Amino acid sequence: MRTQVGIVGAGPAGLTLGRLLERAGIESVVLEDRTREYVEHRIRAGVLEQGTVDLLREAKVADRLDHEGIVHSGIHLQFDGERHRVPLADLAGDRSIVIYGQTEVVKDLIAARLESGPPLLFETPVESVDPERGVIHHAGGELECDVIAGCDGFHGVCRSGIPEGVLTVFEREFPFGWLGILAQVAPSIDELVYTHHPRGFALLSLRSAELSRYYVQCDPDESADDWSDDAIWEELRVRTALDGWRLEEGPILEKGVTGMRSFVAEPMQHGRLYLVGDAAHIVPPTGAKGLNLAVADARTLAEALIDWYGGNGDDHLRSYSQKCLRRVWRAEQFSYWMTTMLHKLSDDAFEQRLQLSQLRYVTSSRAAATSLAENYVGLTTMA
Ligand SMILES: Cc1cc2nc3c(=O)[nH]c(=O)nc-3n(C[C@H](O)[C@H](O)[C@H](O)COP(=O)(O)OP(=O)(O)OC[C@H]3O[C@@H](n4cnc5c(N)ncnc54)[C@H](O)[C@@H]3O)c2cc1C
């Protein structure tokens, strides 16, 4: 089998890339390890930057997003018994975020691809890739390609297809994780609340008018099964308590623990292989950047391939890694900053005082709040 672009992985990166190539008349085959059902129900991110929404609209996969997505023009930071609103849109040139689950983005992209026809092969695990020859070895045989897009996430096989000594890896593991729940209850507040508390971080988020997504900082090795529903609600109540406000509770539909890591592998290209999204980089979820970075990489690669197939040379393909990494490192810094400002890092009272001072500064200085807002909605200068 032969194609122009072989895409490994049907997550947000691979599906977005496939859609952009399809619209430009470039052939691709997407190979995905899991079933459609599994991929469509893997609950992860839910905050879309303005640039991600704009791209999905251009790619004509945003009809449902435009109906069901919830536009937020602010977030709240809570600490020391106070809750402060950061007016994102006012501070960041009218740019805002949209709440729309990653599951829904993936469903829309899969539906669009299956309707229009280019191959999307589920339950087809890729075993290895040859970046020099442009060959993908998968369970059903070999796929020869001009270009391989490694969109197979952090645990995929594409990154390890790059010969030893080529990649430099930068990594930070955090000594805590997030216990996340999806609860069948209307959100208790209409925008996200990031909470700093002596017992640890908590985040109040949502997926729809009927579904709330809440998180509490926990040990990274804990099992979600060790937490009873009552214990989770109690912890959320304590950490987010505020005079005159009440956290509404409901049935917990799903719970899980996610570890927190910063990771970047440089460069993001070797031979005919281009790494896209989590295959090349991971951010802790505090800045809501993972999904947005994956989509931005896909756009950068699609634009470079459109140029190349259009006979306009390979300058953009050559600069793919450099261009992506500039945005990736900005997101790494922002996510690291949000993570270390909001989580309980230790029992060190000095450190906690510094965090509180930083939070007070961000919520009282327009310049500091603007910096947070610009990064949170996505910097246009990094587009
Ligand atoms: C538990 C969890 C919670 C998260 N929460 C948030 C959040 O709240 N906010 C946020 O912004 N980000 C969050 N993220 C990060 C965000 O979900 C990712 O950044 C995003 O999914 C990256 O998309 P991707 O397409 O690069 O990779 P993935 O979504 O990981 O997709 C990779 C795809 O490749 C497939 N694959 C893997 N190996 C192979 C193989 N050998 N052959 C074929 N296919 C293969 C996988 O099955 C998968 O479908 C979270 C991540 C996790 C793991």
Short mmCIF file of N, CA and C in Angstrom, two decimals, residues 70-144:
data_model
loop_
_atom_site.label_atom_id
_atom_site.label_comp_id
_atom_site.label_asym_id
_atom_site.label_seq_id
_atom_site.Cartn_x
_atom_site.Cartn_y
_atom_site.Cartn_z
N ILE A 70 -19.41 26.16 24.76
CA ILE A 70 -19.80 27.24 25.68
C ILE A 70 -18.65 28.24 25.72
N VAL A 71 -18.93 29.46 25.29
CA VAL A 71 -17.88 30.49 25.24
C VAL A 71 -17.67 31.06 26.64
N HIS A 72 -16.42 31.09 27.08
CA HIS A 72 -16.09 31.70 28.37
C HIS A 72 -15.17 32.89 28.15
N SER A 73 -15.53 34.01 28.75
CA SER A 73 -14.68 35.19 28.57
C SER A 73 -13.88 35.50 29.83
N GLY A 74 -13.92 34.57 30.80
CA GLY A 74 -13.12 34.79 32.01
C GLY A 74 -12.87 33.49 32.75
N ILE A 75 -11.91 33.51 33.68
CA ILE A 75 -11.72 32.41 34.63
C ILE A 75 -11.59 33.04 36.02
N HIS A 76 -11.69 32.20 37.05
CA HIS A 76 -11.53 32.69 38.41
C HIS A 76 -10.29 32.07 39.05
N LEU A 77 -9.61 32.86 39.86
CA LEU A 77 -8.52 32.34 40.69
C LEU A 77 -8.98 32.50 42.13
N GLN A 78 -8.92 31.42 42.90
CA GLN A 78 -9.36 31.46 44.29
C GLN A 78 -8.20 31.11 45.21
N PHE A 79 -8.01 31.95 46.24
CA PHE A 79 -6.94 31.69 47.22
C PHE A 79 -7.24 32.49 48.46
N ASP A 80 -6.76 32.01 49.61
CA ASP A 80 -6.88 32.77 50.84
C ASP A 80 -8.32 33.20 51.12
N GLY A 81 -9.30 32.34 50.77
CA GLY A 81 -10.70 32.66 51.06
C GLY A 81 -11.32 33.70 50.14
N GLU A 82 -10.65 34.05 49.05
CA GLU A 82 -11.21 35.05 48.11
C GLU A 82 -11.24 34.45 46.71
N ARG A 83 -12.22 34.89 45.91
CA ARG A 83 -12.31 34.45 44.52
C ARG A 83 -12.23 35.69 43.62
N HIS A 84 -11.31 35.69 42.69
CA HIS A 84 -11.10 36.84 41.81
C HIS A 84 -11.31 36.43 40.36
N ARG A 85 -12.03 37.26 39.60
CA ARG A 85 -12.24 36.93 38.18
C ARG A 85 -11.15 37.57 37.33
N VAL A 86 -10.60 36.81 36.41
CA VAL A 86 -9.66 37.35 35.41
C VAL A 86 -10.45 37.47 34.11
N PRO A 87 -10.74 38.70 33.66
CA PRO A 87 -11.58 38.87 32.46
C PRO A 87 -10.76 38.65 31.18
N LEU A 88 -10.66 37.40 30.76
CA LEU A 88 -9.77 37.03 29.66
C LEU A 88 -10.00 37.88 28.41
N ALA A 89 -11.25 37.96 27.99
CA ALA A 89 -11.54 38.63 26.71
C ALA A 89 -11.21 40.13 26.77
N ASP A 90 -11.51 40.77 27.91
CA ASP A 90 -11.20 42.20 28.04
C ASP A 90 -9.70 42.43 27.95
N LEU A 91 -8.95 41.50 28.52
CA LEU A 91 -7.50 41.70 28.61
C LEU A 91 -6.77 41.22 27.37
N ALA A 92 -7.36 40.30 26.65
CA ALA A 92 -6.63 39.66 25.54
C ALA A 92 -7.26 39.97 24.18
N GLY A 93 -7.65 41.24 24.01
CA GLY A 93 -8.12 41.69 22.69
C GLY A 93 -9.34 40.94 22.20
N ASP A 94 -10.29 40.71 23.11
CA ASP A 94 -11.56 40.08 22.75
C ASP A 94 -11.45 38.61 22.37
N ARG A 95 -10.33 38.00 22.64
CA ARG A 95 -10.19 36.57 22.39
C ARG A 95 -10.66 35.82 23.63
N SER A 96 -11.33 34.68 23.42
CA SER A 96 -11.84 33.94 24.58
C SER A 96 -11.57 32.44 24.38
N ILE A 97 -12.14 31.62 25.25
CA ILE A 97 -11.98 30.17 25.13
C ILE A 97 -13.37 29.55 24.95
N VAL A 98 -13.40 28.34 24.44
CA VAL A 98 -14.67 27.63 24.29
C VAL A 98 -14.55 26.29 25.00
N ILE A 99 -15.56 25.99 25.81
CA ILE A 99 -15.60 24.70 26.51
C ILE A 99 -16.31 23.70 25.60
N TYR A 100 -15.57 22.71 25.16
CA TYR A 100 -16.10 21.67 24.27
C TYR A 100 -15.17 20.48 24.41
N GLY A 101 -15.69 19.35 24.85
CA GLY A 101 -14.82 18.21 25.20
C GLY A 101 -13.99 17.69 24.04
N GLN A 102 -12.80 17.20 24.37
CA GLN A 102 -11.94 16.56 23.37
C GLN A 102 -12.67 15.39 22.71
N THR A 103 -13.49 14.68 23.50
CA THR A 103 -14.27 13.56 22.94
C THR A 103 -15.14 14.06 21.77
N GLU A 104 -15.70 15.26 21.94
CA GLU A 104 -16.61 15.78 20.91
C GLU A 104 -15.83 16.23 19.68
N VAL A 105 -14.65 16.86 19.90
CA VAL A 105 -13.80 17.26 18.77
C VAL A 105 -13.45 16.02 17.96
N VAL A 106 -13.04 14.95 18.67
CA VAL A 106 -12.63 13.71 18.00
C VAL A 106 -13.82 13.09 17.24
N LYS A 107 -15.00 13.07 17.88
CA LYS A 107 -16.19 12.52 17.19
C LYS A 107 -16.48 13.28 15.90
N ASP A 108 -16.40 14.61 15.96
CA ASP A 108 -16.71 15.43 14.78
C ASP A 108 -15.71 15.15 13.66
N LEU A 109 -14.42 15.03 14.01
CA LEU A 109 -13.39 14.80 12.99
C LEU A 109 -13.52 13.40 12.39
N ILE A 110 -13.84 12.41 13.23
CA ILE A 110 -14.01 11.04 12.71
C ILE A 110 -15.23 10.98 11.78
N ALA A 111 -16.33 11.59 12.21
CA ALA A 111 -17.54 11.57 11.38
C ALA A 111 -17.26 12.21 10.02
N ALA A 112 -16.54 13.34 10.03
CA ALA A 112 -16.26 14.03 8.77
C ALA A 112 -15.39 13.16 7.86
N ARG A 113 -14.40 12.49 8.45
CA ARG A 113 -13.50 11.67 7.62
C ARG A 113 -14.23 10.44 7.07
N LEU A 114 -15.02 9.80 7.90
CA LEU A 114 -15.70 8.60 7.43
C LEU A 114 -16.74 8.95 6.36
N GLU A 115 -17.32 10.15 6.46
CA GLU A 115 -18.32 10.54 5.48
C GLU A 115 -17.69 10.80 4.11
N SER A 116 -16.49 11.43 4.14
CA SER A 116 -15.92 11.82 2.84
C SER A 116 -14.98 10.77 2.26
N GLY A 117 -14.60 9.76 3.06
CA GLY A 117 -13.96 8.61 2.44
C GLY A 117 -12.51 8.27 2.61
N PRO A 118 -11.57 9.21 2.88
CA PRO A 118 -10.18 8.77 2.96
C PRO A 118 -9.98 7.75 4.08
N PRO A 119 -9.04 6.80 3.89
CA PRO A 119 -8.94 5.69 4.84
C PRO A 119 -8.63 6.10 6.28
N LEU A 120 -9.39 5.51 7.20
CA LEU A 120 -9.16 5.66 8.64
C LEU A 120 -9.30 4.25 9.20
N LEU A 121 -8.17 3.63 9.51
CA LEU A 121 -8.18 2.22 9.89
C LEU A 121 -8.06 2.07 11.40
N PHE A 122 -9.18 1.68 12.04
CA PHE A 122 -9.14 1.41 13.48
C PHE A 122 -8.57 0.02 13.71
N GLU A 123 -8.19 -0.23 14.96
CA GLU A 123 -7.64 -1.54 15.36
C GLU A 123 -6.50 -1.98 14.43
N THR A 124 -5.67 -1.00 14.07
CA THR A 124 -4.51 -1.28 13.22
C THR A 124 -3.26 -0.73 13.91
N PRO A 125 -2.74 -1.44 14.89
CA PRO A 125 -1.58 -0.90 15.60
C PRO A 125 -0.34 -0.84 14.72
N VAL A 126 0.36 0.28 14.80
CA VAL A 126 1.64 0.42 14.10
C VAL A 126 2.72 -0.17 14.99
N GLU A 127 3.56 -1.01 14.39
CA GLU A 127 4.61 -1.66 15.18
C GLU A 127 5.89 -0.85 15.18
N SER A 128 6.23 -0.27 14.03
CA SER A 128 7.44 0.56 13.95
C SER A 128 7.37 1.41 12.69
N VAL A 129 8.24 2.43 12.64
CA VAL A 129 8.31 3.28 11.44
C VAL A 129 9.78 3.39 11.02
N ASP A 130 9.97 3.57 9.71
CA ASP A 130 11.32 3.78 9.18
C ASP A 130 11.39 5.21 8.64
N PRO A 131 11.97 6.12 9.42
CA PRO A 131 11.96 7.53 9.01
C PRO A 131 12.78 7.80 7.75
N GLU A 132 13.77 6.96 7.45
CA GLU A 132 14.61 7.21 6.28
C GLU A 132 13.87 6.82 5.00
N ARG A 133 13.24 5.62 5.02
CA ARG A 133 12.57 5.13 3.81
C ARG A 133 11.11 5.57 3.72
N GLY A 134 10.57 6.08 4.82
CA GLY A 134 9.16 6.48 4.80
C GLY A 134 8.23 5.27 4.79
N VAL A 135 8.54 4.29 5.63
CA VAL A 135 7.69 3.08 5.66
C VAL A 135 7.10 2.91 7.07
N ILE A 136 5.80 2.59 7.09
CA ILE A 136 5.12 2.28 8.35
C ILE A 136 4.84 0.78 8.39
N HIS A 137 5.32 0.11 9.42
CA HIS A 137 5.04 -1.32 9.58
C HIS A 137 3.87 -1.45 10.56
N HIS A 138 2.78 -2.05 10.08
CA HIS A 138 1.61 -2.18 10.95
C HIS A 138 1.11 -3.62 10.94
N ALA A 139 0.10 -3.86 11.79
CA ALA A 139 -0.37 -5.24 11.98
C ALA A 139 -0.75 -5.90 10.66
N GLY A 140 -1.26 -5.12 9.69
CA GLY A 140 -1.72 -5.72 8.43
C GLY A 140 -0.69 -5.69 7.32
N GLY A 141 0.50 -5.14 7.54
CA GLY A 141 1.50 -5.08 6.47
C GLY A 141 2.33 -3.81 6.51
N GLU A 142 2.66 -3.29 5.32
CA GLU A 142 3.51 -2.10 5.23
C GLU A 142 2.79 -0.99 4.47
N LEU A 143 3.06 0.23 4.87
CA LEU A 143 2.52 1.38 4.14
C LEU A 143 3.69 2.28 3.77
N GLU A 144 3.87 2.50 2.47
CA GLU A 144 4.94 3.40 2.01
C GLU A 144 4.38 4.80 1.88
#
